Coordinates of C-alpha atoms and ligand atoms in Angstrom, one line a residue:
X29 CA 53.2 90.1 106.4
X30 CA 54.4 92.0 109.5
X31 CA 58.7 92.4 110.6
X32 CA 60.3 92.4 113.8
X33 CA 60.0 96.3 115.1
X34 CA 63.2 98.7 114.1
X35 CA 64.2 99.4 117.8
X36 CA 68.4 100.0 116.8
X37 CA 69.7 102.6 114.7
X38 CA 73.2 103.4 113.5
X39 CA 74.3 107.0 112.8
X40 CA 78.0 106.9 111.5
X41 CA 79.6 110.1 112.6
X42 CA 83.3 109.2 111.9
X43 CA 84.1 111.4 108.7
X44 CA 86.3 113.9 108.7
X45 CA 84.1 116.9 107.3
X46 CA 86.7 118.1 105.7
X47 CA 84.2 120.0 102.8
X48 CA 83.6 122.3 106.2
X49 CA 87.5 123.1 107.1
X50 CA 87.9 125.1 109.1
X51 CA 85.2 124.7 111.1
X52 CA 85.8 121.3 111.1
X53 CA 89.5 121.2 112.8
X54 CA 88.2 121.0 115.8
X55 CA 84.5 120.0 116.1
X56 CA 82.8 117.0 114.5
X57 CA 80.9 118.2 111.3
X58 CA 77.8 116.5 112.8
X59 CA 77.9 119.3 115.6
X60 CA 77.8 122.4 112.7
X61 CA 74.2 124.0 113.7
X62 CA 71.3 124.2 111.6
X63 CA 69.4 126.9 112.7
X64 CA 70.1 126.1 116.3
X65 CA 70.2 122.5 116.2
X66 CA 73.1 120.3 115.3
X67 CA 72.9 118.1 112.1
X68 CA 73.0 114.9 114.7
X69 CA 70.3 116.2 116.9
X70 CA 68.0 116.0 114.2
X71 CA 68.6 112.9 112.9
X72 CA 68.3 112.1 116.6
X73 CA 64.7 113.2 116.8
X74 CA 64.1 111.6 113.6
X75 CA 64.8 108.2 115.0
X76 CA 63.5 108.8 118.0
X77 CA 60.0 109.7 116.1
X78 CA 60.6 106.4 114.3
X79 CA 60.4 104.5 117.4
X80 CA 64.2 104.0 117.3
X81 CA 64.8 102.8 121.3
X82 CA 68.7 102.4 121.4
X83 CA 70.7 105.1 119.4
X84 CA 74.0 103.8 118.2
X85 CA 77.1 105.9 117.0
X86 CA 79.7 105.1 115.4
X87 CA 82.4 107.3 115.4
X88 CA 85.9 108.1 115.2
X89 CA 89.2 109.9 117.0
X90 CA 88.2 113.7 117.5
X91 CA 84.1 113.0 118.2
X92 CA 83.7 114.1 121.9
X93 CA 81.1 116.5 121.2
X94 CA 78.6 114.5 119.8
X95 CA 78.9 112.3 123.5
X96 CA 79.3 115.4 125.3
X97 CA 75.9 116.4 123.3
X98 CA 73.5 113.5 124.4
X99 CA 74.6 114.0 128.2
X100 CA 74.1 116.1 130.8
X101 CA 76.1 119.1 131.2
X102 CA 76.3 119.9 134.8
X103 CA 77.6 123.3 135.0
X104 CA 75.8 124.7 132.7
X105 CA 72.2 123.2 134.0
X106 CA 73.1 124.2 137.6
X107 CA 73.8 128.0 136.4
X108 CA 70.2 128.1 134.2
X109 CA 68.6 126.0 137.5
X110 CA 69.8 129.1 139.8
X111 CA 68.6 131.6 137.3
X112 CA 65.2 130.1 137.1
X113 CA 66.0 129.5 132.9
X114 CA 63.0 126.7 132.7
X115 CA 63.2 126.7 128.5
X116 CA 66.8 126.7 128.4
X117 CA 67.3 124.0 130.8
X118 CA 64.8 122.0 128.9
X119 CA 66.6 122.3 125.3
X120 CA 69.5 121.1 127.5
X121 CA 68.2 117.7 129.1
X122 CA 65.0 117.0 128.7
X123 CA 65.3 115.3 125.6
X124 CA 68.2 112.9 126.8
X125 CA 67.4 109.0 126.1
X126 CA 67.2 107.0 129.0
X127 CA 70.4 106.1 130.6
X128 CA 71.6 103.0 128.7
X129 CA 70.5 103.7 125.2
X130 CA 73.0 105.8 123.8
X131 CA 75.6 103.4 123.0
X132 CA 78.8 104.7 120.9
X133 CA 81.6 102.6 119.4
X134 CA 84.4 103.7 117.4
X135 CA 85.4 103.2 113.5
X136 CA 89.3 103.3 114.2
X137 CA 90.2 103.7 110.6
X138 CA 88.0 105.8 107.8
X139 CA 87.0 102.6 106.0
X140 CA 84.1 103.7 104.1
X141 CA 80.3 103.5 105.0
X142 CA 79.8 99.7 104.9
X143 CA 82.9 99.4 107.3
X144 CA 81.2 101.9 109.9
X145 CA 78.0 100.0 109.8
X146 CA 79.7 96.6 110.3
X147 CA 81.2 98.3 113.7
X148 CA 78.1 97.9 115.2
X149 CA 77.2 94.6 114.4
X150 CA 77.7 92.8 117.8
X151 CA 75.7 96.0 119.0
X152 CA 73.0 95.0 117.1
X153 CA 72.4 91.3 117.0
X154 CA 69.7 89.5 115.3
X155 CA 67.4 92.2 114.1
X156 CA 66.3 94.9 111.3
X157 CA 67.7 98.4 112.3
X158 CA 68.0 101.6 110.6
X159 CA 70.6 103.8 109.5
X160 CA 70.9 107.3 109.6
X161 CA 73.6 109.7 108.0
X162 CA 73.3 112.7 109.7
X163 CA 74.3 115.0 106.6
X164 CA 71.2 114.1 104.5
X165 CA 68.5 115.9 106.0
X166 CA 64.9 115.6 105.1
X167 CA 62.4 118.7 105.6
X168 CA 58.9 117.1 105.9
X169 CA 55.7 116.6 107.9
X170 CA 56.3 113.4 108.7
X171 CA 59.7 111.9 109.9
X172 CA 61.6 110.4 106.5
X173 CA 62.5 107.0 108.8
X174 CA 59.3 107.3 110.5
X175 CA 57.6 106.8 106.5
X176 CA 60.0 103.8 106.2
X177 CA 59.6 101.8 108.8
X178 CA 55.8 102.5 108.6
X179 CA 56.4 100.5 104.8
X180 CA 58.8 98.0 106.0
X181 CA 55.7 97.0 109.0
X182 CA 54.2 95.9 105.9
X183 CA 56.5 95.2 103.4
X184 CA 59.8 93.0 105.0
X185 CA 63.0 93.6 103.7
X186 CA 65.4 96.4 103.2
X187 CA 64.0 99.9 102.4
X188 CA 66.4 102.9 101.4
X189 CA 65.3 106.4 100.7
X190 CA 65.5 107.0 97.4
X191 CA 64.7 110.3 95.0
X192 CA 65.4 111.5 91.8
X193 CA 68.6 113.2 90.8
X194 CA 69.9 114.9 87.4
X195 CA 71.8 112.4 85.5
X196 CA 74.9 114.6 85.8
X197 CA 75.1 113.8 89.5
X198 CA 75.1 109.6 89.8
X199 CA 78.8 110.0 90.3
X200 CA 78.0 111.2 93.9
X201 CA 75.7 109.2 95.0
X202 CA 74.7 104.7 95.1
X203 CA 72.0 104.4 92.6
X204 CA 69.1 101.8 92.3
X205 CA 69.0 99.2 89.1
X206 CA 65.3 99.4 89.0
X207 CA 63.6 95.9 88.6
X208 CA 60.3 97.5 86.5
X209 CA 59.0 93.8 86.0
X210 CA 58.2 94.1 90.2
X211 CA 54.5 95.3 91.4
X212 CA 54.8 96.5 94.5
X213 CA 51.2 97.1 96.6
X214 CA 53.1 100.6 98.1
X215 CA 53.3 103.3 95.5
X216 CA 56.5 104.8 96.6
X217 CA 58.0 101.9 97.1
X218 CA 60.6 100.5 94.4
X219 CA 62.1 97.3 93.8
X220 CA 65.3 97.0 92.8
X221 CA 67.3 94.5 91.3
X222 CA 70.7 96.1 91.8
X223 CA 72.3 98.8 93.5
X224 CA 75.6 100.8 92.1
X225 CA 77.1 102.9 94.2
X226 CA 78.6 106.4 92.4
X227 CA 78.4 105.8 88.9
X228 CA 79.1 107.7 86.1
X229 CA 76.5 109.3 84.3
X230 CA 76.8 107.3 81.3
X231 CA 77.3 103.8 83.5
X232 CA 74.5 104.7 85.6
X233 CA 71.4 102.2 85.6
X234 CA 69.0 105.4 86.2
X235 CA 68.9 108.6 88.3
X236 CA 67.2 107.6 91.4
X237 CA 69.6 107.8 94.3
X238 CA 69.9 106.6 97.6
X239 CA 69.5 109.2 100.7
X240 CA 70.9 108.6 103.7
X241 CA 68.3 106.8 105.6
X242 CA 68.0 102.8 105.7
X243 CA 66.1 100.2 107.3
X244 CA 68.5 96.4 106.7
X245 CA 68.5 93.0 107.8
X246 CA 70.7 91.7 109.8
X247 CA 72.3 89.6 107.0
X248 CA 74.0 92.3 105.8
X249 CA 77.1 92.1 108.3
X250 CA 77.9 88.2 107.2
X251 CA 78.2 89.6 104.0
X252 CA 80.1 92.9 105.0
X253 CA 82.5 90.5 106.7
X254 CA 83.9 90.0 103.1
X255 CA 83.1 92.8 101.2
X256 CA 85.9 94.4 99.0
X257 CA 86.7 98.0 98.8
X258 CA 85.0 99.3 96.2
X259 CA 84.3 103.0 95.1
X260 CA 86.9 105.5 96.4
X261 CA 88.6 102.3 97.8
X262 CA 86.0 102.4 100.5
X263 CA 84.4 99.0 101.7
X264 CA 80.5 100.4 100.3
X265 CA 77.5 99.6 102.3
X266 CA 75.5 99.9 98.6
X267 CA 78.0 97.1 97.6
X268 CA 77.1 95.0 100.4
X269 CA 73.1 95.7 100.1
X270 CA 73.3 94.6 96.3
X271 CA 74.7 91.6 97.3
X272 CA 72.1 90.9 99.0
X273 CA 69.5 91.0 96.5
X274 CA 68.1 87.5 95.8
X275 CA 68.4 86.4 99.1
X276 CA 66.6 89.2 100.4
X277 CA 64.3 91.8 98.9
X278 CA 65.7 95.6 98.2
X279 CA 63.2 98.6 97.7
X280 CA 63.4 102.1 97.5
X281 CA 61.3 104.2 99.1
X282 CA 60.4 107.5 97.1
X283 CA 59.8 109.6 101.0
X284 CA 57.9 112.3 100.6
X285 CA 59.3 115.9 101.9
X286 CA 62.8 117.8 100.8
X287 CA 66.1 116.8 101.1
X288 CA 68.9 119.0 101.8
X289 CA 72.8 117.6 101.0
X290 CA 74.3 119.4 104.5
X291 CA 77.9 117.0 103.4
X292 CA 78.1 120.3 100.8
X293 CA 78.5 123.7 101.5
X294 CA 75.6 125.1 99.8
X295 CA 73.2 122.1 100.7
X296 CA 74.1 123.6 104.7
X297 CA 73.2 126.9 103.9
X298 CA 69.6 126.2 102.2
X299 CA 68.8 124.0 104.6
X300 CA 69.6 126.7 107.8
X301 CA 67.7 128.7 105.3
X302 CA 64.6 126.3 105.1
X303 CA 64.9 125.6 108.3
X304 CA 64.1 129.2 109.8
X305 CA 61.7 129.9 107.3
X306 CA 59.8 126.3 108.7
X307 CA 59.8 128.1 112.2
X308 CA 57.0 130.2 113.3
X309 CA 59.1 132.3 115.2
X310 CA 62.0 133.3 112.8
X311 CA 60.0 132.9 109.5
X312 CA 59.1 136.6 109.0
X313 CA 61.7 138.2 110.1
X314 CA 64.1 136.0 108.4
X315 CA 62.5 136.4 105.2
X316 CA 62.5 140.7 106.1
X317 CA 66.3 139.8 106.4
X318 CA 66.7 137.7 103.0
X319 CA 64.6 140.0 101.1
X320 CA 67.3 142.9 102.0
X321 CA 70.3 140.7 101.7
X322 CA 69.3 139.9 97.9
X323 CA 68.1 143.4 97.4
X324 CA 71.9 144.5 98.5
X325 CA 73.1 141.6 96.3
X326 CA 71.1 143.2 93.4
X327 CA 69.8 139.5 93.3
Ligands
G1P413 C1 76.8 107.7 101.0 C2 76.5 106.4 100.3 C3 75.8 106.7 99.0 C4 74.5 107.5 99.2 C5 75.0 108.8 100.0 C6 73.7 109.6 100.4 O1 77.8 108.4 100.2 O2 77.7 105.6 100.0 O3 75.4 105.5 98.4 O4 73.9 107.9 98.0 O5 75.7 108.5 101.2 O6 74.1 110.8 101.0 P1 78.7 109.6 100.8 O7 77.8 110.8 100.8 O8 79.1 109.1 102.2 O9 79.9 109.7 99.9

């Protein structure tokens, strides 16, 4: 059985970063470089990779960057025109969606996760779309979306990224009730039967957590129009998606490549360090540079 294409995705960008102050007072956290990228360019390119077509964001008071980021910036491109910079006028531009596909609506309050998505809903109509936290990224081969809707073109439903945690970290993350009675005809995928979101070890129904990448049906905002606040007083988007689950099928999708948590502090600085060693042209002398700093360390 074949879905409706994911052309739409949602990347909430109205937190308040405030795990990054004070680099955060002023900037979005979703601007904070990796490498030389910002966290929301990537997830960007991700979707775009996917097939994503129209690039929704929701975001908040404070967020000018990120729109600043996906258009043109004029002085800047007519100085590198003059000065015959080809390369760096291309990292400036010549990856900027089409006119009309970058659409951005704001969260007014913090709500939670579930209320951010339900922002978009009249920008999103009648159709699966995908949604992309910008914090969670994924080092691998093959786009971590671009693996999901690849499954969901044969599998309908709602897909999350999933992997396995240590039991001592539910409490951070939504976990999946596993349904093990389910054969699913995808090996990585996993159905589930429930979804908690931020459990505590001992409450949790196992360790594999969500990630944040998503492909949902379009049901879910009827039934976000009347979810409760739930963990952390937030209105949950794992809340909403488990409600859902009867109606509609729920699987995980075990991705394959490596996740890096850039919401933490030391998630952002292994994944600027994976992320240079990934690149041909810093790897070596960035590992010349690590090798010293952890001789200096007497690491
Ligand atoms: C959100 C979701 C959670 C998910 C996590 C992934 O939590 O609510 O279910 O596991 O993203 O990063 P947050 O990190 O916003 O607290």
């Amino acid at each position: 059985m074949s879905e409706k294409k994911v052309r739409k995705a949602i990347f909430p960008v109205g937190g308040l970063g405030t795990r990054f102050l004070p680099a955060t007072k002023s900037m979005p956290k979703e601007m904070l470089p990796v490498v030389d990228k910002p966290l929301i360019h990537y997830a960007f390119e991700e979707a775009k990779e996917a097939g994503i077509e129209q690039f929704i964001f929701v975001t908040g008071r404070n967020k000018h960057a990120i729109e600043d980021h996906f258009d043109h910036s004029y002085e800047l491109q007519s100085t590198l025109r003059k000065k015959d910079k080809k390369k760096e006028l291309e990292l400036t531009s010549d990856w900027l969606p089409e006119a009309g596909n970058v659409i951005f609506t704001r969260q007014q309050e913090p709500m939670g996760l579930g209320h951010a998505v339900w922002c978009a809903r009249h920008l999103i109509g009648d159709e699966p779309f995908a949604v992309i936290l910008a914090d969670d990224m994924v080092l691998s081969k093959k786009g971590c979306l671009k693996q999901m809707t690849e499954a969901h073109a044969h599998t309908p439903g709602n897909i999350l990224a999933v992997m396995d945690i240590p039991l001592e970290k539910t409490a951070s993350y939504g976990i999946v009730d596993i349904d093990k009675n389910a054969k699913n005809k995808d090996q990585r995928l996993v159905k589930a039967k429930g979804l908690v979101e931020k459990p505590q070890p001992k409450d949790a129904p196992s360790t594999l957590s969500i990630i944040g990448r998503y492909i949902l049906q379009p049901d879910i905002f009827s039934i976000l129009d009347s979810t409760k606040p739930g963990a952390g007083g937030e209105i949950q988007l794992t809340d909403a998606i488990s409600a859902m689950i009867g109606d509609k099928d729920v699987y995980g999708y075990r991705f394959d490549g490596v996740r890096y948590d850039c919401g933490s502090l030391v998630g952002f600085v292994a994944a600027n360090v994976a992320y240079a060693l990934e690149r041909e042209e810093t790897r070596d002398r960035v590992k010349q540079e690590l090798d010293e700093v952890f001789k200096r360390a007497k690491l």
